[in-house]
Coordinates of C-alpha atoms in Angstrom, one line a residue:
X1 CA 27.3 14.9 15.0
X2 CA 23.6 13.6 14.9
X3 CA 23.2 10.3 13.8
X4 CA 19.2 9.6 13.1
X5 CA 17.3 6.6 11.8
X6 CA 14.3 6.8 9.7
X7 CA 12.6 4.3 6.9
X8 CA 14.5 3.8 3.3
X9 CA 12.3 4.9 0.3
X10 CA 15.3 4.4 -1.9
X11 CA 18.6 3.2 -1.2
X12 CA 22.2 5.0 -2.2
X13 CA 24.2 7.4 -0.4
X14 CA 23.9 11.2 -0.4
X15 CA 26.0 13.8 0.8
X16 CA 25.7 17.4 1.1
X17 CA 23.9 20.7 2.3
X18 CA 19.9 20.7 4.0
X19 CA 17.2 22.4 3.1
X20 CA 13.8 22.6 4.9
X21 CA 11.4 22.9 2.9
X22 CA 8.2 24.7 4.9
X23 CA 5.2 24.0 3.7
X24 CA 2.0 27.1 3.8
X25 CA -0.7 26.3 6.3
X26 CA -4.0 26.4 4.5
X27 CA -6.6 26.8 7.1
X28 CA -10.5 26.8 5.7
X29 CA -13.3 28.1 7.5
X30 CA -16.6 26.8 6.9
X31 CA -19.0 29.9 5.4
X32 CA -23.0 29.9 5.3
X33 CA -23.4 31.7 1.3
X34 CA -26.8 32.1 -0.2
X35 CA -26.0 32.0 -4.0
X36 CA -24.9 28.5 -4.3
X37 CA -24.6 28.8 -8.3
X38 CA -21.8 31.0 -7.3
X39 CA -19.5 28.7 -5.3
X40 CA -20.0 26.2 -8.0
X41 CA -19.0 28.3 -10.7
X42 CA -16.3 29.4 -8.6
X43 CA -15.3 25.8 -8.1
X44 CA -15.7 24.9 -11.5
X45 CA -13.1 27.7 -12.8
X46 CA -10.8 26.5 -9.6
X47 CA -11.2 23.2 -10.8
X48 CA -10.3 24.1 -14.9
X49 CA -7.4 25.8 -13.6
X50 CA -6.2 23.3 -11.6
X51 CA -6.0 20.7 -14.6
X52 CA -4.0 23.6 -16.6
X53 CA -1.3 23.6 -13.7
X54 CA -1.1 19.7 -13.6
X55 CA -0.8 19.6 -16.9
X56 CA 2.3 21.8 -17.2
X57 CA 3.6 19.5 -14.3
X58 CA 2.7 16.9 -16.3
X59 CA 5.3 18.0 -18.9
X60 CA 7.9 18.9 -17.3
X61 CA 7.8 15.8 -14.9
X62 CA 8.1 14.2 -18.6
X63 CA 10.9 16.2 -19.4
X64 CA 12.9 15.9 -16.3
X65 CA 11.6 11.5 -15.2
X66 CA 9.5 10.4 -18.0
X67 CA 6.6 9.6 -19.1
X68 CA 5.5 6.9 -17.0
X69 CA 6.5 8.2 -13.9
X70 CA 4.9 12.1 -15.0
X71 CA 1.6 9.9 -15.3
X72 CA 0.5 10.2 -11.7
X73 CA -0.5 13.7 -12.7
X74 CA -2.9 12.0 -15.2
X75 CA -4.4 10.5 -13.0
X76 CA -4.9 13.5 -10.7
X77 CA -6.7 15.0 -14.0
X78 CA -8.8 12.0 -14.5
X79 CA -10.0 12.5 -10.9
X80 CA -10.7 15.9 -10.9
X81 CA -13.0 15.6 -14.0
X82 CA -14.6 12.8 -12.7
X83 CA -18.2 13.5 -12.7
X84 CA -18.4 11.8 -9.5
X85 CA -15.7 13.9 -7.0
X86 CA -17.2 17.2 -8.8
X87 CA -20.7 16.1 -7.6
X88 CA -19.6 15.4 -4.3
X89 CA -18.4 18.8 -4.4
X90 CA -21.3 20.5 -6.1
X91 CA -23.9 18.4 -3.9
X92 CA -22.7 19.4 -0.4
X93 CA -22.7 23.1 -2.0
X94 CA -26.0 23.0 -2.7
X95 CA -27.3 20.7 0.0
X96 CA -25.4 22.7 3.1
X97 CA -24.7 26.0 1.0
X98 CA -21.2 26.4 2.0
X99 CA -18.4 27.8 0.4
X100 CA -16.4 26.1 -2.2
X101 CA -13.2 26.1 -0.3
X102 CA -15.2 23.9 2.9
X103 CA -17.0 21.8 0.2
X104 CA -13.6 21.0 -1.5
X105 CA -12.0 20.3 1.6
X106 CA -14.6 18.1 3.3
X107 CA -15.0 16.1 0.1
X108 CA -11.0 15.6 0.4
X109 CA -10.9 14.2 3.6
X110 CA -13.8 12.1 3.1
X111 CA -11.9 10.3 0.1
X112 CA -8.6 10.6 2.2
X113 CA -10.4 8.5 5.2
X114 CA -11.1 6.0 2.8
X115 CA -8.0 4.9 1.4
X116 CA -6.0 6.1 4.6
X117 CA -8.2 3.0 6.6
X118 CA -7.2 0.7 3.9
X119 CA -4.7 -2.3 5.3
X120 CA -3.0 -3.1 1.4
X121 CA -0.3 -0.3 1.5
X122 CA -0.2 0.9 -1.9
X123 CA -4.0 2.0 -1.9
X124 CA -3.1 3.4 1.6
X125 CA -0.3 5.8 0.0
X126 CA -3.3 6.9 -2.2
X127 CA -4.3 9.3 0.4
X128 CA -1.3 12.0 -0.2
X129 CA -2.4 12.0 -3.5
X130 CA -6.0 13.1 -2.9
X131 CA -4.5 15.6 -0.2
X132 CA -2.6 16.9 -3.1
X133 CA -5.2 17.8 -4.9
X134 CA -7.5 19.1 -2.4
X135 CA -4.9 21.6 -1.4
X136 CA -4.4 22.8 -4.9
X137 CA -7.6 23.6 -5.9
X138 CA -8.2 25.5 -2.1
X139 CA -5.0 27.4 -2.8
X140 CA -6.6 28.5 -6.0
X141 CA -10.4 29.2 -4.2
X142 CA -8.1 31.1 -1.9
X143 CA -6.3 33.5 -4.6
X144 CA -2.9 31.9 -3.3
X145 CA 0.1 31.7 -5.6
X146 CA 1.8 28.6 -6.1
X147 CA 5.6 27.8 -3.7
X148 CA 8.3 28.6 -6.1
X149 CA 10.7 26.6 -6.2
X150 CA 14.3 25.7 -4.9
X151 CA 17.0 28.8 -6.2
X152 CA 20.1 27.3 -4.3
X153 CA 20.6 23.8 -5.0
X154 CA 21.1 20.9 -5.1
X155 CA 20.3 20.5 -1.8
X156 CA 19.3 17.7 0.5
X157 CA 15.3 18.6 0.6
X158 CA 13.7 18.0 4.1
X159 CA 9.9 18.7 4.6
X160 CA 7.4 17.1 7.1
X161 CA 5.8 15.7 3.6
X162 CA 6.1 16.6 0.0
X163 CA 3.5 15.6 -2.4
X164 CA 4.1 14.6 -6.0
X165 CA 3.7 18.0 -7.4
X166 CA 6.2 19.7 -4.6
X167 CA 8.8 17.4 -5.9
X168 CA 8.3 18.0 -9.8
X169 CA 7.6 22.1 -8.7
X170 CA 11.4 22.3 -6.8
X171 CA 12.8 20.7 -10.4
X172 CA 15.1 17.3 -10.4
X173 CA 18.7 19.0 -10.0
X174 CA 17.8 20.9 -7.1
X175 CA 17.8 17.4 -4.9
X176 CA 20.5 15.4 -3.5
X177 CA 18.0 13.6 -1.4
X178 CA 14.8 13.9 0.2
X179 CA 13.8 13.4 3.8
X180 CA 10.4 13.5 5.4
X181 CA 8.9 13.5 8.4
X182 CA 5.5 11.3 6.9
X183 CA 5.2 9.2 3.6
X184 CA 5.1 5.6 2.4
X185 CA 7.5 3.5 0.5
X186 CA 4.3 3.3 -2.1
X187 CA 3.5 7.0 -2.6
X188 CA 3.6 8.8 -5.7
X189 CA 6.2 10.7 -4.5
X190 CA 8.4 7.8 -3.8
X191 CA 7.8 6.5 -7.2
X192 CA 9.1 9.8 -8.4
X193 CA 12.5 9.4 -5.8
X194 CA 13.0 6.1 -7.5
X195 CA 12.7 7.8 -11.1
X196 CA 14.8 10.3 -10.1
X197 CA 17.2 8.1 -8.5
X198 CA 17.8 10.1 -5.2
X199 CA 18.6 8.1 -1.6
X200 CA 15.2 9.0 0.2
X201 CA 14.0 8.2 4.1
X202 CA 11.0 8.9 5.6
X203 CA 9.8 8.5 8.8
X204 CA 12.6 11.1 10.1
X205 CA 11.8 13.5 13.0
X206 CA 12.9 16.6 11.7
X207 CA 14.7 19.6 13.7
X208 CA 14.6 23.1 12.5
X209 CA 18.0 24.1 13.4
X210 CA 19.3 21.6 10.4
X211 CA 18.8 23.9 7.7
X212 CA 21.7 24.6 6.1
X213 CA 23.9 22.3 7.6
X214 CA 25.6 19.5 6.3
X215 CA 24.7 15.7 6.2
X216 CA 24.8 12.4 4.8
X217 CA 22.0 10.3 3.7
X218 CA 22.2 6.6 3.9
X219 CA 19.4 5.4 2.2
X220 CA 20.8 1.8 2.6
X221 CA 20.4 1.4 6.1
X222 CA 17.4 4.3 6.7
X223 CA 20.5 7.0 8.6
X224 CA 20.9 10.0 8.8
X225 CA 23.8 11.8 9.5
X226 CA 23.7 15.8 10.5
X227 CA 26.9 17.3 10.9
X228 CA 29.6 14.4 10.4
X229 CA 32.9 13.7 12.1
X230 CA 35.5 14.6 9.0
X231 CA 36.4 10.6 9.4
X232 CA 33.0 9.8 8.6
X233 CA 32.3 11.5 5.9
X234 CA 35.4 10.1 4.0
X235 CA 33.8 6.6 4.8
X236 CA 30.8 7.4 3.1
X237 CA 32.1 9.1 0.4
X238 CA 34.4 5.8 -0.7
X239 CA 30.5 3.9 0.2
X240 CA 29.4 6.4 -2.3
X241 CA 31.5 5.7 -5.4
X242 CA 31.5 2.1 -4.4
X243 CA 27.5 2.1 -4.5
X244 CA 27.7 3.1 -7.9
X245 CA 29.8 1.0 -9.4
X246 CA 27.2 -1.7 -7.8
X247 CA 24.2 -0.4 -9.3
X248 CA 26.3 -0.4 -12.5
X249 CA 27.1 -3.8 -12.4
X250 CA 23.6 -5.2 -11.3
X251 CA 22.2 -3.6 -14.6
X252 CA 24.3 -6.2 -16.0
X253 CA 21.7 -8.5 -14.7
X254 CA 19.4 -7.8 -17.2
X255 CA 18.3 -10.4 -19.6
X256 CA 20.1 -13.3 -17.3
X257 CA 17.9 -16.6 -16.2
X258 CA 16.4 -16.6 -12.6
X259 CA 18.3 -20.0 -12.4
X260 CA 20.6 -21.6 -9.3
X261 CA 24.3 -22.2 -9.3
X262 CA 23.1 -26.1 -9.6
X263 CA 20.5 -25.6 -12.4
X264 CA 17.1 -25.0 -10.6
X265 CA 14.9 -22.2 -12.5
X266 CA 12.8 -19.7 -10.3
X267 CA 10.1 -17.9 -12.2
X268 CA 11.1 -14.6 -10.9
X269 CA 7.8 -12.2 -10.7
X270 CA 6.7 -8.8 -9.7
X271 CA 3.6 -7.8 -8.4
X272 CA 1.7 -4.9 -9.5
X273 CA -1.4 -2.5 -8.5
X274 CA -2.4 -1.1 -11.6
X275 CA -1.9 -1.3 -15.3
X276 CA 0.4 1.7 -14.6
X277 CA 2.8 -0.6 -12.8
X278 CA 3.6 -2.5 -16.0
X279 CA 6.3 -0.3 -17.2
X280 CA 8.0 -0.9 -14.0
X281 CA 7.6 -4.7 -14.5
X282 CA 9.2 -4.4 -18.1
X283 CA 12.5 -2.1 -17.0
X284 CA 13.2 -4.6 -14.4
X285 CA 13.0 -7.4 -16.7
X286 CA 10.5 -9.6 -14.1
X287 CA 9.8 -13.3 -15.9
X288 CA 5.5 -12.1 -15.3
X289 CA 3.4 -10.6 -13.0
X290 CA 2.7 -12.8 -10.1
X291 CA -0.1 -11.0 -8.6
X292 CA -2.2 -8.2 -10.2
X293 CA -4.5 -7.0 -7.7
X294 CA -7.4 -6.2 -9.2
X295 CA -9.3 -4.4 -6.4
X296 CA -7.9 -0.9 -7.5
X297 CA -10.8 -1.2 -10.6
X298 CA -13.3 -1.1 -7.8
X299 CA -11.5 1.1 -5.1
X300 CA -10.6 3.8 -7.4
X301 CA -14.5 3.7 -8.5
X302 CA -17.9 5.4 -7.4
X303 CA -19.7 2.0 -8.5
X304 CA -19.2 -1.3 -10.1
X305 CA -16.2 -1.3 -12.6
X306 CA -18.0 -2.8 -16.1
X307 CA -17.1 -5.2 -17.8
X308 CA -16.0 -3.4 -20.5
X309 CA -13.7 -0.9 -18.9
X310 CA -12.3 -4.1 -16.9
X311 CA -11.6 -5.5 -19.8
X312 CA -9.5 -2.8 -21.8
X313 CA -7.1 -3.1 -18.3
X314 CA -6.9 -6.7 -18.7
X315 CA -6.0 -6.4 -21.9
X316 CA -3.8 -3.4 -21.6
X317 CA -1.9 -5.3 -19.2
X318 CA -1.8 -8.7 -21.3
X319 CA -0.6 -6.9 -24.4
X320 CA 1.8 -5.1 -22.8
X321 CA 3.3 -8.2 -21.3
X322 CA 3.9 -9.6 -24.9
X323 CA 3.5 -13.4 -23.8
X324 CA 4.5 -12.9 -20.4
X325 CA 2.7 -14.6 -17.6
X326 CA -0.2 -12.7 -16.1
X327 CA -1.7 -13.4 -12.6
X328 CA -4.6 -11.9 -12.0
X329 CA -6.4 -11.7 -8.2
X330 CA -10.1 -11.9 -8.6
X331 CA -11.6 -9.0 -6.7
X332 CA -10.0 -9.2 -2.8
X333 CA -12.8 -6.9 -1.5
X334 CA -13.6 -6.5 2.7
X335 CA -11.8 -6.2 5.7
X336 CA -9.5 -2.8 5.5
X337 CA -10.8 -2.5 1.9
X338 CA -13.9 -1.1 1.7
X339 CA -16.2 0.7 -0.9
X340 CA -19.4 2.1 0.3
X341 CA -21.4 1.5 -3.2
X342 CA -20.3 -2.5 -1.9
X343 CA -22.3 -1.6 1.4
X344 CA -20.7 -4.6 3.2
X345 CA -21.9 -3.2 6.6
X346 CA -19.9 -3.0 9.9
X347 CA -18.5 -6.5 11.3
X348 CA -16.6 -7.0 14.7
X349 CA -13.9 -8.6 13.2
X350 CA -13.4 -7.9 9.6
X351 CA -10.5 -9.8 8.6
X352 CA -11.6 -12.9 9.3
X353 CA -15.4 -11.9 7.7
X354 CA -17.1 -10.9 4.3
X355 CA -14.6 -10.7 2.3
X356 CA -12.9 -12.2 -1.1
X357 CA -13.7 -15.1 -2.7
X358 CA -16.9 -15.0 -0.1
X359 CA -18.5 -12.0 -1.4
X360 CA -17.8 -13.0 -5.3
X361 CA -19.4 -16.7 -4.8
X362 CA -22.4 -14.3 -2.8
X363 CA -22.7 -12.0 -5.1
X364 CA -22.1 -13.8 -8.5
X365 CA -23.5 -11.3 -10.5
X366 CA -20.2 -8.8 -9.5
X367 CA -18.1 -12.2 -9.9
X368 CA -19.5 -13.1 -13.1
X369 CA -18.9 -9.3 -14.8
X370 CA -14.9 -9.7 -13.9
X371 CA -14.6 -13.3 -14.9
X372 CA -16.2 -12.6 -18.5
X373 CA -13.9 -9.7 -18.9
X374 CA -10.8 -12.0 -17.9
X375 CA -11.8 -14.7 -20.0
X376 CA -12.0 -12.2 -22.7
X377 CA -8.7 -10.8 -22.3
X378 CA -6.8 -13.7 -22.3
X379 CA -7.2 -14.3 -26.0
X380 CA -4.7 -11.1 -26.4
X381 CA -2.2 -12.5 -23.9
X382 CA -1.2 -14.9 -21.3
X383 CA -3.5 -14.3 -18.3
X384 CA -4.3 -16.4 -15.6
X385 CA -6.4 -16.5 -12.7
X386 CA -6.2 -16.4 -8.7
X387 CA -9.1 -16.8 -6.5
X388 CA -8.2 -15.4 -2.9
X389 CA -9.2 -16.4 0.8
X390 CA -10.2 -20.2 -0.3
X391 CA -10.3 -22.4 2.9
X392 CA -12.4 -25.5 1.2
X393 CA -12.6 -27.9 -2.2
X394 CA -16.0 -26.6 -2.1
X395 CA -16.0 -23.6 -3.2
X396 CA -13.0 -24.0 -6.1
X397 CA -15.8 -26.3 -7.6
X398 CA -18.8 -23.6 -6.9
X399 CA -15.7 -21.3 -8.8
X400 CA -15.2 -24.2 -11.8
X401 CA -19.0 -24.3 -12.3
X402 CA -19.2 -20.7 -12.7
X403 CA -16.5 -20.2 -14.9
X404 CA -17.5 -23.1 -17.1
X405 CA -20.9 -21.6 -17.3
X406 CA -19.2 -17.8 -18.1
X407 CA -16.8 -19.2 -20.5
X408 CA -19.9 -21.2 -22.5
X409 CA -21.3 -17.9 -22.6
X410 CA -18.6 -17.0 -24.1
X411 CA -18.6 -19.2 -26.9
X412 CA -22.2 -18.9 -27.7
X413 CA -21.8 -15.0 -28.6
X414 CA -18.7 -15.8 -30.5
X415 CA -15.8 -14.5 -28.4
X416 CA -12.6 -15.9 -28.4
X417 CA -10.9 -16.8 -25.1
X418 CA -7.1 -18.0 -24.1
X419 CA -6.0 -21.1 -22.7
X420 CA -6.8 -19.8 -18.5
X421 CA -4.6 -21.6 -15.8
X422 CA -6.3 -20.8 -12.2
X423 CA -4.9 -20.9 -8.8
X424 CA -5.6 -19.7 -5.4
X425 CA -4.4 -18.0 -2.6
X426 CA -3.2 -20.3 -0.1
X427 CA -3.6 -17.7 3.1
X428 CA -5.4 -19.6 6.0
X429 CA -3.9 -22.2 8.0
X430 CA -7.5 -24.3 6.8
X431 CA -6.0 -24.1 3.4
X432 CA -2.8 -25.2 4.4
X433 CA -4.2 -28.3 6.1
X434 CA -6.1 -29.3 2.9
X435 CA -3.6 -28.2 0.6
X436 CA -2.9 -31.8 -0.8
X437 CA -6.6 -32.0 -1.8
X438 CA -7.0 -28.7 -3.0
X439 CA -3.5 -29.2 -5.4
X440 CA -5.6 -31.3 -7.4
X441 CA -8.5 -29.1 -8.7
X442 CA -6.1 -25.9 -9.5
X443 CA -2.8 -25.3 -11.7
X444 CA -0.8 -23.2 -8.9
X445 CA -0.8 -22.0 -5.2
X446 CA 0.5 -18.7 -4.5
X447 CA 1.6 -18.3 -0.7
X448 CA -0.1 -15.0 0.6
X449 CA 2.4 -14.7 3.8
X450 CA 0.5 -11.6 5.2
X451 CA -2.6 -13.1 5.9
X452 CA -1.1 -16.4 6.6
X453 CA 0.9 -15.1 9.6
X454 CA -1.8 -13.3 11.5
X455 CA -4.2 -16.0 11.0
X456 CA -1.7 -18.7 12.3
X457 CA 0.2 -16.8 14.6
X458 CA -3.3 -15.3 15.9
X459 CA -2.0 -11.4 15.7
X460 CA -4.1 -8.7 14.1
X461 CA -1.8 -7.1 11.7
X462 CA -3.0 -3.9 12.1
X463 CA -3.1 -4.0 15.9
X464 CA 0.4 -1.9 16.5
X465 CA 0.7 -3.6 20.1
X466 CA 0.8 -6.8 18.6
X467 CA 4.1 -6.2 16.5
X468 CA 6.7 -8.1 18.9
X469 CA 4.7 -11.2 18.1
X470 CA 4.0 -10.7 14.5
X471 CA 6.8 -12.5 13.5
X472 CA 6.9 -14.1 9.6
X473 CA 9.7 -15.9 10.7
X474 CA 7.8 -17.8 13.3
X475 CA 8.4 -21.6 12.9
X476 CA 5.2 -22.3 12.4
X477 CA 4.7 -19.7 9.9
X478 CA 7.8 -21.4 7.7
X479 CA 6.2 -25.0 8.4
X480 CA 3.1 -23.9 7.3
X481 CA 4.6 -22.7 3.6
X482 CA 7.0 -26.2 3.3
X483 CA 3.8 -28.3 4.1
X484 CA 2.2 -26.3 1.4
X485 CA 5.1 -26.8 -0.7
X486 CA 5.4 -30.5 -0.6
X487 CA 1.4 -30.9 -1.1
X488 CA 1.3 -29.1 -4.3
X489 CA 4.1 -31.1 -5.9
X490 CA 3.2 -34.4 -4.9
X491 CA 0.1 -33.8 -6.9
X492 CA 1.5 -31.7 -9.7
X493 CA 0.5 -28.0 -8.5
X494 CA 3.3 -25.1 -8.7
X495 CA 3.6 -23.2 -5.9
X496 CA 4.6 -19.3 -5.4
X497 CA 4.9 -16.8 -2.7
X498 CA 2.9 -13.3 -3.3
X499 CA 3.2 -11.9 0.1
X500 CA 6.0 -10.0 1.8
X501 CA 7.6 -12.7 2.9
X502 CA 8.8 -13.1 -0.9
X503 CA 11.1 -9.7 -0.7
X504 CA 12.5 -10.8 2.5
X505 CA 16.1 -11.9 1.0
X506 CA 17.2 -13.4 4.7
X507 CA 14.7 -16.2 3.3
X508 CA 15.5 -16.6 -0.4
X509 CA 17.8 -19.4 0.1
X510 CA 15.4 -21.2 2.4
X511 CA 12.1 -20.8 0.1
X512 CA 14.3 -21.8 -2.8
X513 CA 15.7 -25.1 -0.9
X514 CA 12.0 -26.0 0.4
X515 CA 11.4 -25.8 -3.3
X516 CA 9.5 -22.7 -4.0
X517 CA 8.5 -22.7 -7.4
X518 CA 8.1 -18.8 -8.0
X519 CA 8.9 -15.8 -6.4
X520 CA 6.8 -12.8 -7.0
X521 CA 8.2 -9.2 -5.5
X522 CA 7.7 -5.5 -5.9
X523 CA 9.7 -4.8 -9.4
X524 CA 12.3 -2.8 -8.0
X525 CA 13.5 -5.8 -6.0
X526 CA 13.6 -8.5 -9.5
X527 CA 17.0 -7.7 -10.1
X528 CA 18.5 -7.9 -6.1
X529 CA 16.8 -10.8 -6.3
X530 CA 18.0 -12.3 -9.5
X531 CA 21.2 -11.7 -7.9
X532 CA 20.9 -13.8 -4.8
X533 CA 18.9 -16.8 -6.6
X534 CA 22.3 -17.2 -9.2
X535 CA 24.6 -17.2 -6.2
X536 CA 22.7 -20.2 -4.7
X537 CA 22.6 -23.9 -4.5
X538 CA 19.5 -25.2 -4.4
X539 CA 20.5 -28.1 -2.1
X540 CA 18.3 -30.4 -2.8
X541 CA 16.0 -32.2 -5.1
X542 CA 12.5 -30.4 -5.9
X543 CA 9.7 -31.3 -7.9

């Protein structure tokens, strides 16, 4: 027996026969052509084509998951008719008169560098997606046929990597489980695991001589078994059974209050990336959304989001909601996210640089376009605003004077606007420190615990060697959030945590008898969650 750990995508148990999935090597060769109009009307029919395939995938991922999960392909659509990609396409055609396939593939990994050097994970997972779609539409330039899919089945599926349009291509009864070599909790593809309710790992180094043999996947605890004793694979089949009579009985959770054995209510949120996220939010029954970050308008975007089309997401997201509480991040641009039109420049040390609330009060005219399309929105729904990276009362009342200035705007053409609570981002020990002053000029504070760590623990988060001493656990890390805590109820301010930290149910007892207001988590982990905070004293008396 081989017992092998990897990272859980989605928990449960699965047991049965492996599959490895191999994967075509597409290798493209850069060619010197002399009638350019050629390649791009080659690419063009490649690129018509390729929207004809995801659209089939499109419905049968509807068919088979549903329609909000089948909407990545959507997406993938709306990207490869974006005028933009095709003229980065069409441009280095012209400009180095190459072929299509080169000018495809080079455009790919351009956009692929960009979201793969971003630090926020879920815009990071964005890069197997644009992978996805550059090797489609070189398969198609190449005259290759498509990888049918799985005839045995169903099978536990075991590739390197699978992309989003693999896993709809092999069909949903053909998997037991997946297991991959590369991937991220916040890929498409995960997404799809969750829809389809299959244990998944990642992060698994695969051998060759497992195909075909059998294994157990414990997607609970990120193990996986190949070849298990007979003794063990009774254990896990009781686990298995067992695990499904949990699921069926946390389902039950639905529709209960967020609310302690001795009466104290949590407002139990979820965050969210995109207005796509929402349905997520909805199925599992979150109180609001506690962050929406709002930076995927500009990321996804070869310039500067208007404020129209900002505002039709705002107010997708509000409706949607139906009352619900709305937290939206002002734009949380710099650092590890970056978008050349935004030609920040390069800095030594990022992080602690141009970026958030910094760039908006620097660039108003950007800051101004958002706010006006928030302040809009909220007359269709309960939306509220949070200004990240705020280190002094100064600058909350540069942000009061400008949104007092944007909402009297407002007024003068006519246009109706909600009743706007704002908050900030408390994610610098400086904020921390001043956090009883700046509780009375805002509503709420909302704990960013990613930011706050490195920045009081002194640890680059992104610097691998530093992991043994990036520790959110760190006592003055937890001091940090209860001084924060006290500060904003002595002068009336709720307070929240947005950041990892918040998922991290070792601590859910501890944030809730400090006398955390509001707990805001990826929605998959509400109900878990929900489960903990109703099996909990409180302990003590909170504001």
């Amino acid at each position: 027996m081989e017992k092998v750990t990897g990272r859980s995508i989605v928990k449960g148990i699965a047991i049965g026969k492996i599959l490895l999935y191999r994967k075509e090597e597409q290798s493209v060769k850069r060619t010197k052509v002399k009638e350019s109009d050629r390649e791009e009307k080659r690419y063009e029919a490649a690129r018509k084509e390729a929207v004809s395939q995801l659209n089939e995938l499109y419905e049968k991922a509807v068919r088979e998951v549903g329609e909000k999960e089948a909407e990545v392909f959507k997406v993938y659509i709306m990207i490869l008719e974006d005028s933009n990609y095709t003229d980065s396409v069409t441009h280095m055609i012209r400009s180095q008169q190459v072929n299509a396939e080169y000018a495809v593939a080079e455009a790919g990994d351009k956009l692929s560098k960009v979201f793969a050097g971003m630090e926020d994970e879920y815009f990071k997972a964005r890069t197997a997606d644009v992978k996805d779609i550059t090797e489609r539409l070189v398969r198609i330039l190449s005259g290759k046929q498509e990888k049918e899919g799985i005839q045995d089945g169903p099978m536990i599926v075991m590739a390197d990597d699978l992309a989003p349009s693999e896993t709809v291509q092999l069909g949903k009864d053909k998997f037991l489980a997946f297991v991959t070599r590369y991937g991220s909790v916040h890929s498409h593809t995960a997404i799809l695991a969750r829809a389809m309710d299959i244990p998944a790992l990642t992060g698994v180094d695969i051998c060759r001589e497992w195909d075909g043999k059998m294994a157990i996947v414990d997607g609970c605890l990120g193990v996986l078994y190949v070849e298990p004793e007979p003794e063990i694979l009774e254990v896990f089949k009781k686990r298995q059974k067992e695990d499904k009579e949990a699921r069926e009985l946390l389902m039950k959770l639905k529709g209960k209050e967020d609310m302690t054995l001795d009466g104290k209510k949590i407002r139990l949120y979820a965050n969210i990336g995109s207005e796509r996220d929402v349905t997520d939010v909805l199925e599992n029954d979150a109180a609001g959304i506690g962050l929406f970050r709002s930076e995927f308008l500009y990321l996804e975007s070869e310039d500067y989001p208007d404020e129209e089309s900002q505002f039709k997401v705002y107010r997708s997201v509000a409706e949607n909601m139906a009352g619900k509480q709305v937290i939206v991040r002002t734009l949380d641009i710099g650092a590890d996210k970056q978008a050349d039109y935004f030609g920040m420049g390069y800095e030594e040390n990022p992080a602690m640089g141009y970026r958030g609330i910094r760039v908006c009060l620097d660039r108003q005219e950007i800051f101004r376009t958002q706010l006006r399309a928030l302040f809009r929105a909220s007359a269709y729904g309960n939306i509220s605003i949070m200004y990240p990276m705020i280190i002094s009362v100064d600058e909350i009342r540069q942000i009061k004077e400008i949104t007092e200035s944007v909402k009297e705007e407002l007024k003068a053409q006519g246009i109706a606007c909600g009743k706007v609570e704002q908050g900030i981002m408390i994610e610098t020990p400086a904020a921390v420190m001043i956090s009883d002053m700046l509780a009375e000029e805002v509503d709420f504070f909302s704990i960013g615990t990613n930011d706050l760590t490195q920045y009081t623990l002194a640890a680059d988060r992104q610097n691998m060697k530093l992991d043994p001493i990036y520790d959110a656990h760190h006592p003055a890390v937890l001091r940090m959030i209860q001084m924060t805590v006290e500060n904003g109820h002595k002068h009336g301010c709720r307070v929240g945590i947005c950041g990892e930290l918040s998922e991290d149910t070792a601590l859910t007892r501890t944030f809730i008898e400090m006398g955390i207001d509001e707990l805001s988590v990826p929605p998959s982990l509400v109900l878990p969650i929900r489960k903990i905070i109703r099996n909990i004293k409180a302990g003590r008396e909170t504001v």
